[in-house]
PDB file of C-alpha atoms in Angstrom:
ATOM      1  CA  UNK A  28     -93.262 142.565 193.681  1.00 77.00           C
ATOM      2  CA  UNK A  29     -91.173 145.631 194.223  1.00 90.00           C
ATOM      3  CA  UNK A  30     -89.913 146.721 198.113  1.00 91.00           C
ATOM      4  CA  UNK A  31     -92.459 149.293 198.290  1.00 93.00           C
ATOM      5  CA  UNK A  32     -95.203 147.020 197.161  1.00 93.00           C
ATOM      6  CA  UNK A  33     -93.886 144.221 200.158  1.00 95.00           C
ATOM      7  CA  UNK A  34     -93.803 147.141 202.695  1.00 95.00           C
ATOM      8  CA  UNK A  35     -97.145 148.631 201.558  1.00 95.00           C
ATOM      9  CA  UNK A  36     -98.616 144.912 202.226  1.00 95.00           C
ATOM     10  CA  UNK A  37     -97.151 144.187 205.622  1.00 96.00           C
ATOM     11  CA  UNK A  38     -98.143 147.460 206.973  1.00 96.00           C
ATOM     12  CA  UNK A  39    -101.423 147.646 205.726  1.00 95.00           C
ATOM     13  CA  UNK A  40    -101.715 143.822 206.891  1.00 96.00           C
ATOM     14  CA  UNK A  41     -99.999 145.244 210.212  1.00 96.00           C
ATOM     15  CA  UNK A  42    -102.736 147.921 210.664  1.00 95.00           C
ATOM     16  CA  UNK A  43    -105.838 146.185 209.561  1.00 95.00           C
ATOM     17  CA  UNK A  44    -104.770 143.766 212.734  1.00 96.00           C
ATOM     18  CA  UNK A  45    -104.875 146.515 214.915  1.00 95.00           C
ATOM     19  CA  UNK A  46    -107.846 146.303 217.661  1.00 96.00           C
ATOM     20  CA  UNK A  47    -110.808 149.349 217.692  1.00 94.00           C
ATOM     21  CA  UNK A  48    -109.156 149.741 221.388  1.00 96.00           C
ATOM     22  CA  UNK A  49    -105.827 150.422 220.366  1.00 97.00           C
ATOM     23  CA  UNK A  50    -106.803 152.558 217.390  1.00 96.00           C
ATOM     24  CA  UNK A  51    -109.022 154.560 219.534  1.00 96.00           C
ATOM     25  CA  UNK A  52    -106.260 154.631 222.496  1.00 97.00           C
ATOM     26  CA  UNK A  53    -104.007 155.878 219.877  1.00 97.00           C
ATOM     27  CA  UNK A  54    -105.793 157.756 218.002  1.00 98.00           C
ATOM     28  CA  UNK A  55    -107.114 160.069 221.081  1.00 98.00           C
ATOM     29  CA  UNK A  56    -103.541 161.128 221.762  1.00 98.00           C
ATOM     30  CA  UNK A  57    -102.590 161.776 218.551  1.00 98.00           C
ATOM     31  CA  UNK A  58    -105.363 163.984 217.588  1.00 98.00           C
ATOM     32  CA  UNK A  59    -104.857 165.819 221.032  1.00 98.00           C
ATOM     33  CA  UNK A  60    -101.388 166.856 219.750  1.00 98.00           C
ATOM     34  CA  UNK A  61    -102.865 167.375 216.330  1.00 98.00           C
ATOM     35  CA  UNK A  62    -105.118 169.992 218.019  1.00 98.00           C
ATOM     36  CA  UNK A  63    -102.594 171.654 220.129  1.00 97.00           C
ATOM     37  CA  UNK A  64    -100.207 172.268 216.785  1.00 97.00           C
ATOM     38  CA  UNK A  65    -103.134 173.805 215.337  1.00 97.00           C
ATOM     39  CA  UNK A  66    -103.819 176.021 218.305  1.00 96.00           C
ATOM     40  CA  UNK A  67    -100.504 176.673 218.351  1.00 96.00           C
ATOM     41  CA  UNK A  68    -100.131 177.922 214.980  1.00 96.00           C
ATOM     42  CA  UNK A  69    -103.379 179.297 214.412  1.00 95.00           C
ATOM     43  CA  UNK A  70    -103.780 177.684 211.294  1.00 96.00           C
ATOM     44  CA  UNK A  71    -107.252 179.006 209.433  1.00 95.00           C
ATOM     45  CA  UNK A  72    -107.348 176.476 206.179  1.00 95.00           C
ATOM     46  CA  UNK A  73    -106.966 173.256 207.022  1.00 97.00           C
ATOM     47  CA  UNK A  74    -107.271 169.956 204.690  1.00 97.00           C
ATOM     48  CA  UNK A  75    -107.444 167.083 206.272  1.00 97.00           C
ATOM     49  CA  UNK A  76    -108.647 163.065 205.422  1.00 97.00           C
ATOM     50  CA  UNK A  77    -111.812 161.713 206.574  1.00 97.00           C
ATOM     51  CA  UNK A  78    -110.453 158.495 208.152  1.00 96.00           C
ATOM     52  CA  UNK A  79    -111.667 155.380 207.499  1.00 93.00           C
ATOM     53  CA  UNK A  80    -110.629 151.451 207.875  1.00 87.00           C
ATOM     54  CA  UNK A  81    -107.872 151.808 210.486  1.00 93.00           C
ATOM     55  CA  UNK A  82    -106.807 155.095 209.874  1.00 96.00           C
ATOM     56  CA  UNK A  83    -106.079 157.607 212.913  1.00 97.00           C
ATOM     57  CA  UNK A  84    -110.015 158.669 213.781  1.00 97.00           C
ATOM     58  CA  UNK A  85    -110.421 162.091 212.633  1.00 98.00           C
ATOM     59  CA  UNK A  86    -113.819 162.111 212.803  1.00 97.00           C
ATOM     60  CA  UNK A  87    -114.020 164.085 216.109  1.00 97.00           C
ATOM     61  CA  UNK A  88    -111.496 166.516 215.440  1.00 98.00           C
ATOM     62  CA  UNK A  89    -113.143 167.206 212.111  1.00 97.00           C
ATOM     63  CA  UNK A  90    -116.656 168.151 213.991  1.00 97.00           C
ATOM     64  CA  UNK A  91    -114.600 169.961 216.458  1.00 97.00           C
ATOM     65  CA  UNK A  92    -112.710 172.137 214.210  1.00 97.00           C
ATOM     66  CA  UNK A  93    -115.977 173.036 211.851  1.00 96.00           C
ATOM     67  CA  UNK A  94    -117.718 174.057 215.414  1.00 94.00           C
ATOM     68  CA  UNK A  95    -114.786 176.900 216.008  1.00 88.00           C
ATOM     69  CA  UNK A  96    -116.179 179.018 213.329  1.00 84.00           C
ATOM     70  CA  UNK A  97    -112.675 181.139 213.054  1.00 88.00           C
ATOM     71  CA  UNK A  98    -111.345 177.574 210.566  1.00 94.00           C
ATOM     72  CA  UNK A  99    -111.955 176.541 207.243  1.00 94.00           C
ATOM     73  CA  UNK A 100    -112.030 172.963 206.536  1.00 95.00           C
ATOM     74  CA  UNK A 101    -111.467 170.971 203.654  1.00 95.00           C
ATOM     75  CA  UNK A 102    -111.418 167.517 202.877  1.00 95.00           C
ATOM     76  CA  UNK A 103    -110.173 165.357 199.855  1.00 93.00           C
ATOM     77  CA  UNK A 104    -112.372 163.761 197.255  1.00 92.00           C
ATOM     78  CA  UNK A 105    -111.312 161.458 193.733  1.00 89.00           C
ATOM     79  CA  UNK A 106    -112.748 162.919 190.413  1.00 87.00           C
ATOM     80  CA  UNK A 107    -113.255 160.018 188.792  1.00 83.00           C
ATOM     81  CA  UNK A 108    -113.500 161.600 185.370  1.00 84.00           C
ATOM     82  CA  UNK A 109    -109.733 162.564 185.852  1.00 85.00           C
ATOM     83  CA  UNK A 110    -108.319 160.122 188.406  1.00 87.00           C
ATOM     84  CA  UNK A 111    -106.878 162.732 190.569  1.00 89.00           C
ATOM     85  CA  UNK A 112    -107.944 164.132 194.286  1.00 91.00           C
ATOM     86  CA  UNK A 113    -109.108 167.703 194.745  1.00 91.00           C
ATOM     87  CA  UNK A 114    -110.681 169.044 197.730  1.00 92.00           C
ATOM     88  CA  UNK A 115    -113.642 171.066 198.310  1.00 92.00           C
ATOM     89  CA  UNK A 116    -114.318 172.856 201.952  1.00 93.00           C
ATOM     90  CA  UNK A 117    -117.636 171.805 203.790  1.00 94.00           C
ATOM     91  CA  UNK A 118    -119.313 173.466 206.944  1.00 94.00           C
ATOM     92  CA  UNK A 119    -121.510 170.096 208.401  1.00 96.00           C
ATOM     93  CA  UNK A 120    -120.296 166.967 208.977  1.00 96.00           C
ATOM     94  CA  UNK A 121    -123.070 164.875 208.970  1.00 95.00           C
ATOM     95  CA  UNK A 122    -124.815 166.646 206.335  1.00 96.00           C
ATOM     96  CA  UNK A 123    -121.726 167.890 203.803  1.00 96.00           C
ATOM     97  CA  UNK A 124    -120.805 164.167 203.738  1.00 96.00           C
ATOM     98  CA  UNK A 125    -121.726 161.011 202.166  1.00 95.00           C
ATOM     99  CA  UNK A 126    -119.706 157.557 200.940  1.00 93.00           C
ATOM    100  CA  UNK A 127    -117.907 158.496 198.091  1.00 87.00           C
ATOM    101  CA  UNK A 128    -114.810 156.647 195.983  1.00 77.00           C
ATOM    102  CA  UNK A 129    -113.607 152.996 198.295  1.00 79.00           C
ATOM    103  CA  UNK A 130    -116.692 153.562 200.523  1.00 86.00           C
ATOM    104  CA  UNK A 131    -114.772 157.172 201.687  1.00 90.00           C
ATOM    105  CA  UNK A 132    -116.592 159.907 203.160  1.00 94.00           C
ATOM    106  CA  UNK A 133    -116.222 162.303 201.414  1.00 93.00           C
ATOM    107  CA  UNK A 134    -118.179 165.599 200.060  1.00 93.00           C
ATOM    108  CA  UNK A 135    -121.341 165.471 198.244  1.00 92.00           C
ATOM    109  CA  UNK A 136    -121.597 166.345 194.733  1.00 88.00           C
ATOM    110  CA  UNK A 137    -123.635 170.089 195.233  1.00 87.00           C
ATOM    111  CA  UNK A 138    -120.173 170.827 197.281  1.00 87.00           C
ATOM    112  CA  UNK A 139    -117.521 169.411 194.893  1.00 85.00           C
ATOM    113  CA  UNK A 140    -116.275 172.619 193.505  1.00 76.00           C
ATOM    114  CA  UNK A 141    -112.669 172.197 193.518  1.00 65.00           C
ATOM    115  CA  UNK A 142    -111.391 174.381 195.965  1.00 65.00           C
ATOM    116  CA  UNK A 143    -108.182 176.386 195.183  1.00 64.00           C
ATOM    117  CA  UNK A 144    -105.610 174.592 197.171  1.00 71.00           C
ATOM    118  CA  UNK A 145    -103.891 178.705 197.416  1.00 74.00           C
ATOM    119  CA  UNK A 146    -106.124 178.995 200.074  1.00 83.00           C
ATOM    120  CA  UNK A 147    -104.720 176.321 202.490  1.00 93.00           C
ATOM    121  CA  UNK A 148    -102.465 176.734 205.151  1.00 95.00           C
ATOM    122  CA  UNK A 149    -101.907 173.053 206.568  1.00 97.00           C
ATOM    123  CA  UNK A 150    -102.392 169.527 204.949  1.00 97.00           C
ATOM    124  CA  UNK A 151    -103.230 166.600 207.231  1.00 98.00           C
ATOM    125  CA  UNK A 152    -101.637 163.772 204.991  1.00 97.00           C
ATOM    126  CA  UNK A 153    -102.713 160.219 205.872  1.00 96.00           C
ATOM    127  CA  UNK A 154    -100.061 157.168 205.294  1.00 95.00           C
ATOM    128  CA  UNK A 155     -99.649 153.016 206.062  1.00 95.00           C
ATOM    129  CA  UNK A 156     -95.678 154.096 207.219  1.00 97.00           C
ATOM    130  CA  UNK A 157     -93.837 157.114 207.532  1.00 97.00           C
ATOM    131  CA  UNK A 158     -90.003 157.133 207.306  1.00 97.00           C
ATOM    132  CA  UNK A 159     -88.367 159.613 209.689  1.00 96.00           C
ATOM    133  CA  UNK A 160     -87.357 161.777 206.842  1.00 97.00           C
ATOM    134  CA  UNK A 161     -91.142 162.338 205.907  1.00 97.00           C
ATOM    135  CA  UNK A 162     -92.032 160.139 203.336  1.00 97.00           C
ATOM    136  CA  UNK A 163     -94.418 157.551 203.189  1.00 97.00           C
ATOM    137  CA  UNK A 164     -95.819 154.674 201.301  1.00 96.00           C
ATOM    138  CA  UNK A 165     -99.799 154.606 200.958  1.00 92.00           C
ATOM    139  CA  UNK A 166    -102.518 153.033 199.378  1.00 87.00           C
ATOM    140  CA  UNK A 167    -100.616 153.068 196.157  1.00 85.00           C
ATOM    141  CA  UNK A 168    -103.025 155.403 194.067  1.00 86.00           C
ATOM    142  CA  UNK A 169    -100.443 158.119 193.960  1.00 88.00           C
ATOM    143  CA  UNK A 170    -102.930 161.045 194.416  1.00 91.00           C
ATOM    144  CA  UNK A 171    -101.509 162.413 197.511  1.00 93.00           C
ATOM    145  CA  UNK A 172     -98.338 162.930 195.708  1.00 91.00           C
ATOM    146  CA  UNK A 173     -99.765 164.268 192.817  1.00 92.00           C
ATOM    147  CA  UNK A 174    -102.058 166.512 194.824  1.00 92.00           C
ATOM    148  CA  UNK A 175     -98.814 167.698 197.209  1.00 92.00           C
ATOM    149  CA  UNK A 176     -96.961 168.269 194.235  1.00 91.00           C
ATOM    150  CA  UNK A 177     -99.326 171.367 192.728  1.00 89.00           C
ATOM    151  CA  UNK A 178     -99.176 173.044 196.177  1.00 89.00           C
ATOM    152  CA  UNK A 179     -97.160 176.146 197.432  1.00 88.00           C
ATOM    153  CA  UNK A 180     -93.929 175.239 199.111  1.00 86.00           C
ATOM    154  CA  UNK A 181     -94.972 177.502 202.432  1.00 90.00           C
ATOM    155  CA  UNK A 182     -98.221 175.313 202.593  1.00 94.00           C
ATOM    156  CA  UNK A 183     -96.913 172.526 205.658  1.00 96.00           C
ATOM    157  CA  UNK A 184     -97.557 169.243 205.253  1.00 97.00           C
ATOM    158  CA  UNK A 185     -97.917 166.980 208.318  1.00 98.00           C
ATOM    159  CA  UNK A 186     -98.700 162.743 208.448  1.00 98.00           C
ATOM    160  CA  UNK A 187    -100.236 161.671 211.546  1.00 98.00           C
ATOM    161  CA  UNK A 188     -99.813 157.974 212.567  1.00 97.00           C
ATOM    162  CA  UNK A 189     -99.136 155.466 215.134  1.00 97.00           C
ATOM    163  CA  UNK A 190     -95.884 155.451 216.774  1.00 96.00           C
ATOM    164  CA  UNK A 191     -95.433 151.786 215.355  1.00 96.00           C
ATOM    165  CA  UNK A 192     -95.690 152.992 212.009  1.00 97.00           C
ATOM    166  CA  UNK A 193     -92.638 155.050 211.949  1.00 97.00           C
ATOM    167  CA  UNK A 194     -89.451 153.550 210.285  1.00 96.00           C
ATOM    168  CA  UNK A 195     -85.810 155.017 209.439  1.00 95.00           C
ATOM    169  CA  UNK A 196     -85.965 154.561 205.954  1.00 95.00           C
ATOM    170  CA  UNK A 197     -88.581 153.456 203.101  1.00 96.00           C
ATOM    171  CA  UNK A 198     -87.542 153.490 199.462  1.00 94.00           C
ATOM    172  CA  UNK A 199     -87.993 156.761 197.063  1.00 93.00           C
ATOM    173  CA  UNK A 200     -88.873 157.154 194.412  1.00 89.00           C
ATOM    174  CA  UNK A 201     -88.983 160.570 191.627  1.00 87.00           C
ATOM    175  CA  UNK A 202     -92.539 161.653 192.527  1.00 86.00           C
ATOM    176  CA  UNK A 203     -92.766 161.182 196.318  1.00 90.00           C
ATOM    177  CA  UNK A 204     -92.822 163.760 198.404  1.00 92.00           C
ATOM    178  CA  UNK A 205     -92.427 164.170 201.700  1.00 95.00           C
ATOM    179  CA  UNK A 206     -94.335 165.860 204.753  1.00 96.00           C
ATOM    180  CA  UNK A 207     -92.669 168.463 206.996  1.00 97.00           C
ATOM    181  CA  UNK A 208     -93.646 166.902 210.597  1.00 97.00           C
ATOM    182  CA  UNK A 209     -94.975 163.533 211.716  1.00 98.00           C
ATOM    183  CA  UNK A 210     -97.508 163.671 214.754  1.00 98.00           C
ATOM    184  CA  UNK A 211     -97.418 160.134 216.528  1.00 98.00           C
ATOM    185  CA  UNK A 212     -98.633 158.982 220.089  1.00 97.00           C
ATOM    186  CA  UNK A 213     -94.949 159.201 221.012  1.00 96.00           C
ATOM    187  CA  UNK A 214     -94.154 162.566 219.533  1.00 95.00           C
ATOM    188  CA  UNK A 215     -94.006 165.001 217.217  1.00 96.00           C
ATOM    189  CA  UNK A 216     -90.852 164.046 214.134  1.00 96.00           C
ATOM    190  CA  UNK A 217     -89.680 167.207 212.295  1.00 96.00           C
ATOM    191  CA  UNK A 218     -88.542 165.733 208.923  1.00 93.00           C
ATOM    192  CA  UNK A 219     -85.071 165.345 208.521  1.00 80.00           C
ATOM    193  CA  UNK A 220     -83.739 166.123 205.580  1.00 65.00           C
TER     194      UNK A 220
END
């Protein structure tokens, strides 16, 4: 088993221990800063994961952000056909929505048109660990990095997490790539590179 594969195990081991309190605890004050960044840089086109498992909850801040009609939001789906992720922009959560690929919400088949990623501004990029310099080790399907790698280098990238998921270093390697900013409970990480 390689280093990554180890880390990706403990972590997601780590998380899946984690209690609905402190994910929701956590997960409150992350999105909160989430929010505020947004605000602050009055992003438009945002893609962002529908959480599930123990993820960050972004339910709420999904709903929220498709109420403020001045956003457009789009969330990440598996083609199956070509085992890679594209992303197609929905306008109701409840009803855009259904269990997709690993029991995922994602969006329903009438709405999977494959949205040019040219038209988004800001990727929300999930993640079991982030190392400070802004790369991370996920569920091991590789399509975040092959979905980051066809996008514009102005488009910015940002993990959110729990502060206990943050570590100095996690091993690279060719294809990973890494997010600009990590938004935690603790703070917000510019990527150092």
């Amino acid at each position: 088993m390689s280093l990554k594969e180890e880390l990706r195990e403990k972590y997601f081991e780590k998380r899946q221990n984690l209690s609905d309190e402190f994910i929701k605890n956590k997960s409150e004050v992350i999105i909160n800063k989430l929010d505020e960044y947004v605000q602050e840089h009055d992003y438009k086109d945002i893609m962002i994961f529908v959480s599930f498992r123990n993820e960050v909850y972004t339910h709420g801040i999904i709903k929220k952000w498709l109420k403020d009609n001045s956003k457009n939001i789009y969330v990440p789906y598996i083609d199956k056909n070509l085992d890679e992720m594209k992303v197609s922009k929905i306008q109701d959560f409840a009803k855009d929505l259904k269990p997709g690929v690993f029991d995922i919400l994602e969006p329903r088949k009438e709405l999977k048109d494959n949205t040019s990623v040219k038209n988004i501004e800001l990727i929300i990029v999930p993640g079991l660990v982030f190392s400070k310099q802004g790369y991370r080790i996920g569920y091991g399907g590789g399509y975040y990095d092959q979905f980051l790698s066809k996008v514009e280098a102005n488009v910015d990238k940002v993990g959110i997490t729990c502060s206990e998921f943050i570590v100095n270093e996690l091993p690279v390697d060719q294809h990973d790539l890494p997010v600009d900013k990590i938004i935690t409970d603790q703070n917000i990480i510019d990527a150092e590179r």
